[in-house]
mmCIF file of C-alpha atoms in Angstrom:
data_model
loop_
_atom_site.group_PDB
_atom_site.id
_atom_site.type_symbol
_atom_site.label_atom_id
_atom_site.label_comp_id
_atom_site.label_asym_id
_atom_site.label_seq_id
_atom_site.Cartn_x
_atom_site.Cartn_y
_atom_site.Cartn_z
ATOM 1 C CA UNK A 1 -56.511 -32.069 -102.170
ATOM 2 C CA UNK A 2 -59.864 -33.178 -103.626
ATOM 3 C CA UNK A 3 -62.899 -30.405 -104.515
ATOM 4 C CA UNK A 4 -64.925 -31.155 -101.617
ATOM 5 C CA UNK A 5 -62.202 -29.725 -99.262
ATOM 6 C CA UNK A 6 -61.398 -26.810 -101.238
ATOM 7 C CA UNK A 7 -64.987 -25.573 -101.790
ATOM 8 C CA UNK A 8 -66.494 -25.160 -98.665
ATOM 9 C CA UNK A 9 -63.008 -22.966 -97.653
ATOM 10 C CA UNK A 10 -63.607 -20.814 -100.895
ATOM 11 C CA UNK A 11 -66.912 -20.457 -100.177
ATOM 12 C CA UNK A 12 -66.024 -19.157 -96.628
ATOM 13 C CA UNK A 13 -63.473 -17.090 -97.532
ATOM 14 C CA UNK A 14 -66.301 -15.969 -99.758
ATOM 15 C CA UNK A 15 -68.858 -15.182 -96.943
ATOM 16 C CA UNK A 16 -66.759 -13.997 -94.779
ATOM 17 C CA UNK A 17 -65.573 -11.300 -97.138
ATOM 18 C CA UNK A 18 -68.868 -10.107 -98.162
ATOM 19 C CA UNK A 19 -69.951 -9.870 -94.550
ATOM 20 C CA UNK A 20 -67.180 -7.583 -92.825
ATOM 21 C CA UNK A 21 -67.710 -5.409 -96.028
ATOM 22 C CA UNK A 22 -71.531 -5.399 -95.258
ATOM 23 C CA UNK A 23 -70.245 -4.304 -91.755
ATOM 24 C CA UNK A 24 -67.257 -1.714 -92.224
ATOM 25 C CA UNK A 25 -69.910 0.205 -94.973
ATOM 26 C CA UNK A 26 -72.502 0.579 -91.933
ATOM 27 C CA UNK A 27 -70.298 2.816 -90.187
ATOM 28 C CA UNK A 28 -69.748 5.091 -93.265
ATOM 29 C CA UNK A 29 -73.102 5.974 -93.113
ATOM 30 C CA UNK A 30 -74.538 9.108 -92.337
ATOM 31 C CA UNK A 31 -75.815 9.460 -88.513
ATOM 32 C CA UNK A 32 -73.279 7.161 -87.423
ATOM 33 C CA UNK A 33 -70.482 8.817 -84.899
ATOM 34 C CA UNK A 34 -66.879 8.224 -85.293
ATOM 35 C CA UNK A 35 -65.597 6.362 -82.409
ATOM 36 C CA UNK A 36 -61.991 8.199 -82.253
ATOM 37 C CA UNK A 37 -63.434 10.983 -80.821
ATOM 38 C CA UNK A 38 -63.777 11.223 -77.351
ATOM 39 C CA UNK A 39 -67.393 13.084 -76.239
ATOM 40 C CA UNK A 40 -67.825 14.756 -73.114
ATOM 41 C CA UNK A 41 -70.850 16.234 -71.399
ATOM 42 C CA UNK A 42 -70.646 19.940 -71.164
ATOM 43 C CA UNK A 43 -73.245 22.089 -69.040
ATOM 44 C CA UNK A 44 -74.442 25.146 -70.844
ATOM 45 C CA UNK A 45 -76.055 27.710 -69.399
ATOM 46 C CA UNK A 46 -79.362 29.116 -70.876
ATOM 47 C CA UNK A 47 -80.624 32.243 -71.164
ATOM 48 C CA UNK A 48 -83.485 32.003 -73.373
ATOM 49 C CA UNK A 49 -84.134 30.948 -77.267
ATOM 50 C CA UNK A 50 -85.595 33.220 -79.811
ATOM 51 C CA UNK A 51 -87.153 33.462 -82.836
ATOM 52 C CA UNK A 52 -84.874 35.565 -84.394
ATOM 53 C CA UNK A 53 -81.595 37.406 -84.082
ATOM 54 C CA UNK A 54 -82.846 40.962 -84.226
ATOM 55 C CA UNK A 55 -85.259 39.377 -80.860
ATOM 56 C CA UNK A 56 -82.007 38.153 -79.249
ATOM 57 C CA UNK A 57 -80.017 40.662 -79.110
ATOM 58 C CA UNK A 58 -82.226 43.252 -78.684
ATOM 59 C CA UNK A 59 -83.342 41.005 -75.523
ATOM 60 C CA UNK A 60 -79.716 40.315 -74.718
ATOM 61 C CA UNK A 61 -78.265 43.946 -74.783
ATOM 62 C CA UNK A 62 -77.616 43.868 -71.189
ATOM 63 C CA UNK A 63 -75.883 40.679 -70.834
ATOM 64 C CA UNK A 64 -72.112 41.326 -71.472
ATOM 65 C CA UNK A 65 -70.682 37.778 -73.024
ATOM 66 C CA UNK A 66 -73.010 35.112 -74.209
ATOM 67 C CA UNK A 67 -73.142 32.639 -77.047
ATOM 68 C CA UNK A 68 -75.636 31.484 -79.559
ATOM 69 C CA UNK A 69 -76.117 28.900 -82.015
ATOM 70 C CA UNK A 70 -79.139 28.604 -84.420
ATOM 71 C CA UNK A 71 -81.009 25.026 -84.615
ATOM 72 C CA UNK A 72 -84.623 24.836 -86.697
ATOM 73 C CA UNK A 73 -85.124 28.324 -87.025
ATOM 74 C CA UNK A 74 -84.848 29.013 -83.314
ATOM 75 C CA UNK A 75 -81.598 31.007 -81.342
ATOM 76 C CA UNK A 76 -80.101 29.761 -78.387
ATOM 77 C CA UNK A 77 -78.413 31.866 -75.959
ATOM 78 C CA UNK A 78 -75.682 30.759 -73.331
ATOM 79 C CA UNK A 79 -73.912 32.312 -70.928
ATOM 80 C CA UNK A 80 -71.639 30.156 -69.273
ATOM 81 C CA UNK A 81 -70.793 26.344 -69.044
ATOM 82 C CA UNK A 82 -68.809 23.984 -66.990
ATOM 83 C CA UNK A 83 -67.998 19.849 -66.656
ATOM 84 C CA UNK A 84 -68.226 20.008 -62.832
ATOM 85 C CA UNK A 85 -71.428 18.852 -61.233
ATOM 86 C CA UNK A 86 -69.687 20.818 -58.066
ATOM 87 C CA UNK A 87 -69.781 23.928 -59.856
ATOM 88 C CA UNK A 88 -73.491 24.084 -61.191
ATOM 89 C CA UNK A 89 -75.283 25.395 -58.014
ATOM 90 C CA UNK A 90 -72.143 27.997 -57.507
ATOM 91 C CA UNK A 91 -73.058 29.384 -61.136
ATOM 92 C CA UNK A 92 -76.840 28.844 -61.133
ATOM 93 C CA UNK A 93 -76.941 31.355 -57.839
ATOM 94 C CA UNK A 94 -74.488 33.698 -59.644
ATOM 95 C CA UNK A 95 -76.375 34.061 -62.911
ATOM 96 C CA UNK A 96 -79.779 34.059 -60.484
ATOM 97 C CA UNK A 97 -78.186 36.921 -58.698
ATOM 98 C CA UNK A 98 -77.694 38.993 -61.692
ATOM 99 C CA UNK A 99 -81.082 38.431 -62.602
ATOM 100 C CA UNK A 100 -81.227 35.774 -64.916
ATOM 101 C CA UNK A 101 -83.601 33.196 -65.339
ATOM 102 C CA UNK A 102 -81.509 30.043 -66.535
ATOM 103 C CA UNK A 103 -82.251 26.869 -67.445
ATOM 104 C CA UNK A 104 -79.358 23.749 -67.430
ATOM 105 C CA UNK A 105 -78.536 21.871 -70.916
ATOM 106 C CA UNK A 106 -76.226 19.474 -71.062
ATOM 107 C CA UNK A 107 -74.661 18.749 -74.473
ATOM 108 C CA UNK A 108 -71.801 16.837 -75.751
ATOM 109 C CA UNK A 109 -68.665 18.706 -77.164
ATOM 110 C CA UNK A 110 -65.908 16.587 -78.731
ATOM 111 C CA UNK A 111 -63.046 19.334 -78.776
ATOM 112 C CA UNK A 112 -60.284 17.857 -76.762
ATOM 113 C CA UNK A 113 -58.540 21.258 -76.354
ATOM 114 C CA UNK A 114 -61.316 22.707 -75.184
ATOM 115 C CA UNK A 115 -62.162 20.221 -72.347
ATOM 116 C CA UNK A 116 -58.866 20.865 -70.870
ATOM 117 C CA UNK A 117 -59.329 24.858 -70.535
ATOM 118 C CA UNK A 118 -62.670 24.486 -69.278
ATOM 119 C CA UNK A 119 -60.948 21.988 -66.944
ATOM 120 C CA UNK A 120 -58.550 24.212 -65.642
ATOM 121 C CA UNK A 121 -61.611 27.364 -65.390
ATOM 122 C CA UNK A 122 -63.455 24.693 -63.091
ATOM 123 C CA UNK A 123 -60.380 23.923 -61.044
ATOM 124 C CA UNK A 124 -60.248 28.024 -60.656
ATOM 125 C CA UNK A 125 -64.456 28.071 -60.270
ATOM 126 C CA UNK A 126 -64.296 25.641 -57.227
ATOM 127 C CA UNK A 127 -61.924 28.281 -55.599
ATOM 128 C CA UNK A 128 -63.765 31.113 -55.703
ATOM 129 C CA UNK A 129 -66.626 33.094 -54.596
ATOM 130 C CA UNK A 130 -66.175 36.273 -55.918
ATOM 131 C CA UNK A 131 -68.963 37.224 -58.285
ATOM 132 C CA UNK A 132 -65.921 39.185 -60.262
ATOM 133 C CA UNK A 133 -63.460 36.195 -60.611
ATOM 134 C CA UNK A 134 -66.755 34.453 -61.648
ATOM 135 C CA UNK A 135 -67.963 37.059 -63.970
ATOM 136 C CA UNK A 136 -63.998 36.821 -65.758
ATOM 137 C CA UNK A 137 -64.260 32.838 -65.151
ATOM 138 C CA UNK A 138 -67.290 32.999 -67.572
ATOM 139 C CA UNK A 139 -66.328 35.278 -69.758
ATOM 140 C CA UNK A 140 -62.863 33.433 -70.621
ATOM 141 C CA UNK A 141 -64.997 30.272 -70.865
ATOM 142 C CA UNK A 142 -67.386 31.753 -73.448
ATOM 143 C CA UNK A 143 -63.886 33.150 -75.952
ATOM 144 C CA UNK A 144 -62.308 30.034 -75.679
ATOM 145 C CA UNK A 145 -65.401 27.999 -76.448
ATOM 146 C CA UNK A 146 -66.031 30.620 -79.534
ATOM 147 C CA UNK A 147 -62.298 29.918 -80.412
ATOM 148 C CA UNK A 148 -62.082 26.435 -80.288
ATOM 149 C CA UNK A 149 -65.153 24.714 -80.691
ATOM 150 C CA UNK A 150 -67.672 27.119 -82.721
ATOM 151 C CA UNK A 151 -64.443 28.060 -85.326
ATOM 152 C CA UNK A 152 -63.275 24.126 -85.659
#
């Protein structure tokens, strides 16, 4: 083989190698999401944000099981969630009938286990109208999402 033919394959071997480590070092950067983990949309339920905890729970004393998580200085409070679009009117009139004002937020959770227990709570949600099943439904919801998301 003569230089001319071996140059231009060295010097794409060359290119080539530089450029797929240009692009595997993009997705190590920060801001980037892994694509092995499966995201699904979660509706929370909120109660109300606050500008600090002593203001939360002393607003929150009467509600039995909520959540909260603290993002720029502010406190957000849930109190129930679901994946079923079927199921968001059924707990929007529940929490309205205990006298909450809630607003919908729908937020990504990438916990695998905890998509299938909040599967099987909306399989149990669609069955039922009892405000105490509900109440339990909710409650269960909130623990498991403490134990397996907000402790991961």
């Amino acid at each position: 083989m003569n230089l001319k033919s071996i140059l231009p394959a060295i010097l794409c071997i060359l290119v080539g190698f530089f450029m797929s480590n240009f692009m595997f070092q993009q997705y190590d950067k920060k801001g980037a999401e892994k694509v092995s983990y499966e995201k699904n949309n979660v509706y929370f339920f909120q109660i109300g944000v606050y500008s600090s905890l002593e203001n939360m729970k002393e607003s929150l004393k009467n509600v039995e099981t909520y959540i909260y998580e603290q993002t720029d200085k502010l406190f957000y409070a849930y109190v129930g969630m679901t994946k079923e679009s079927a199921n968001l009117e059924k707990l929007e009139g529940y929490f309205k009938d205990l006298g909450y004002v809630i607003y919908r937020k729908e937020k990504k959770v990438s916990n695998l286990a905890f998509h299938e227990v909040l599967a099987q709570y909306d399989l149990m949600l669609k069955e039922t109208e009892d405000t105490k099943t509900i109440k339990t439904i909710m409650s269960q919801v909130i623990s498991k999402y403490e134990e397996l998301v907000l402790s991961d």
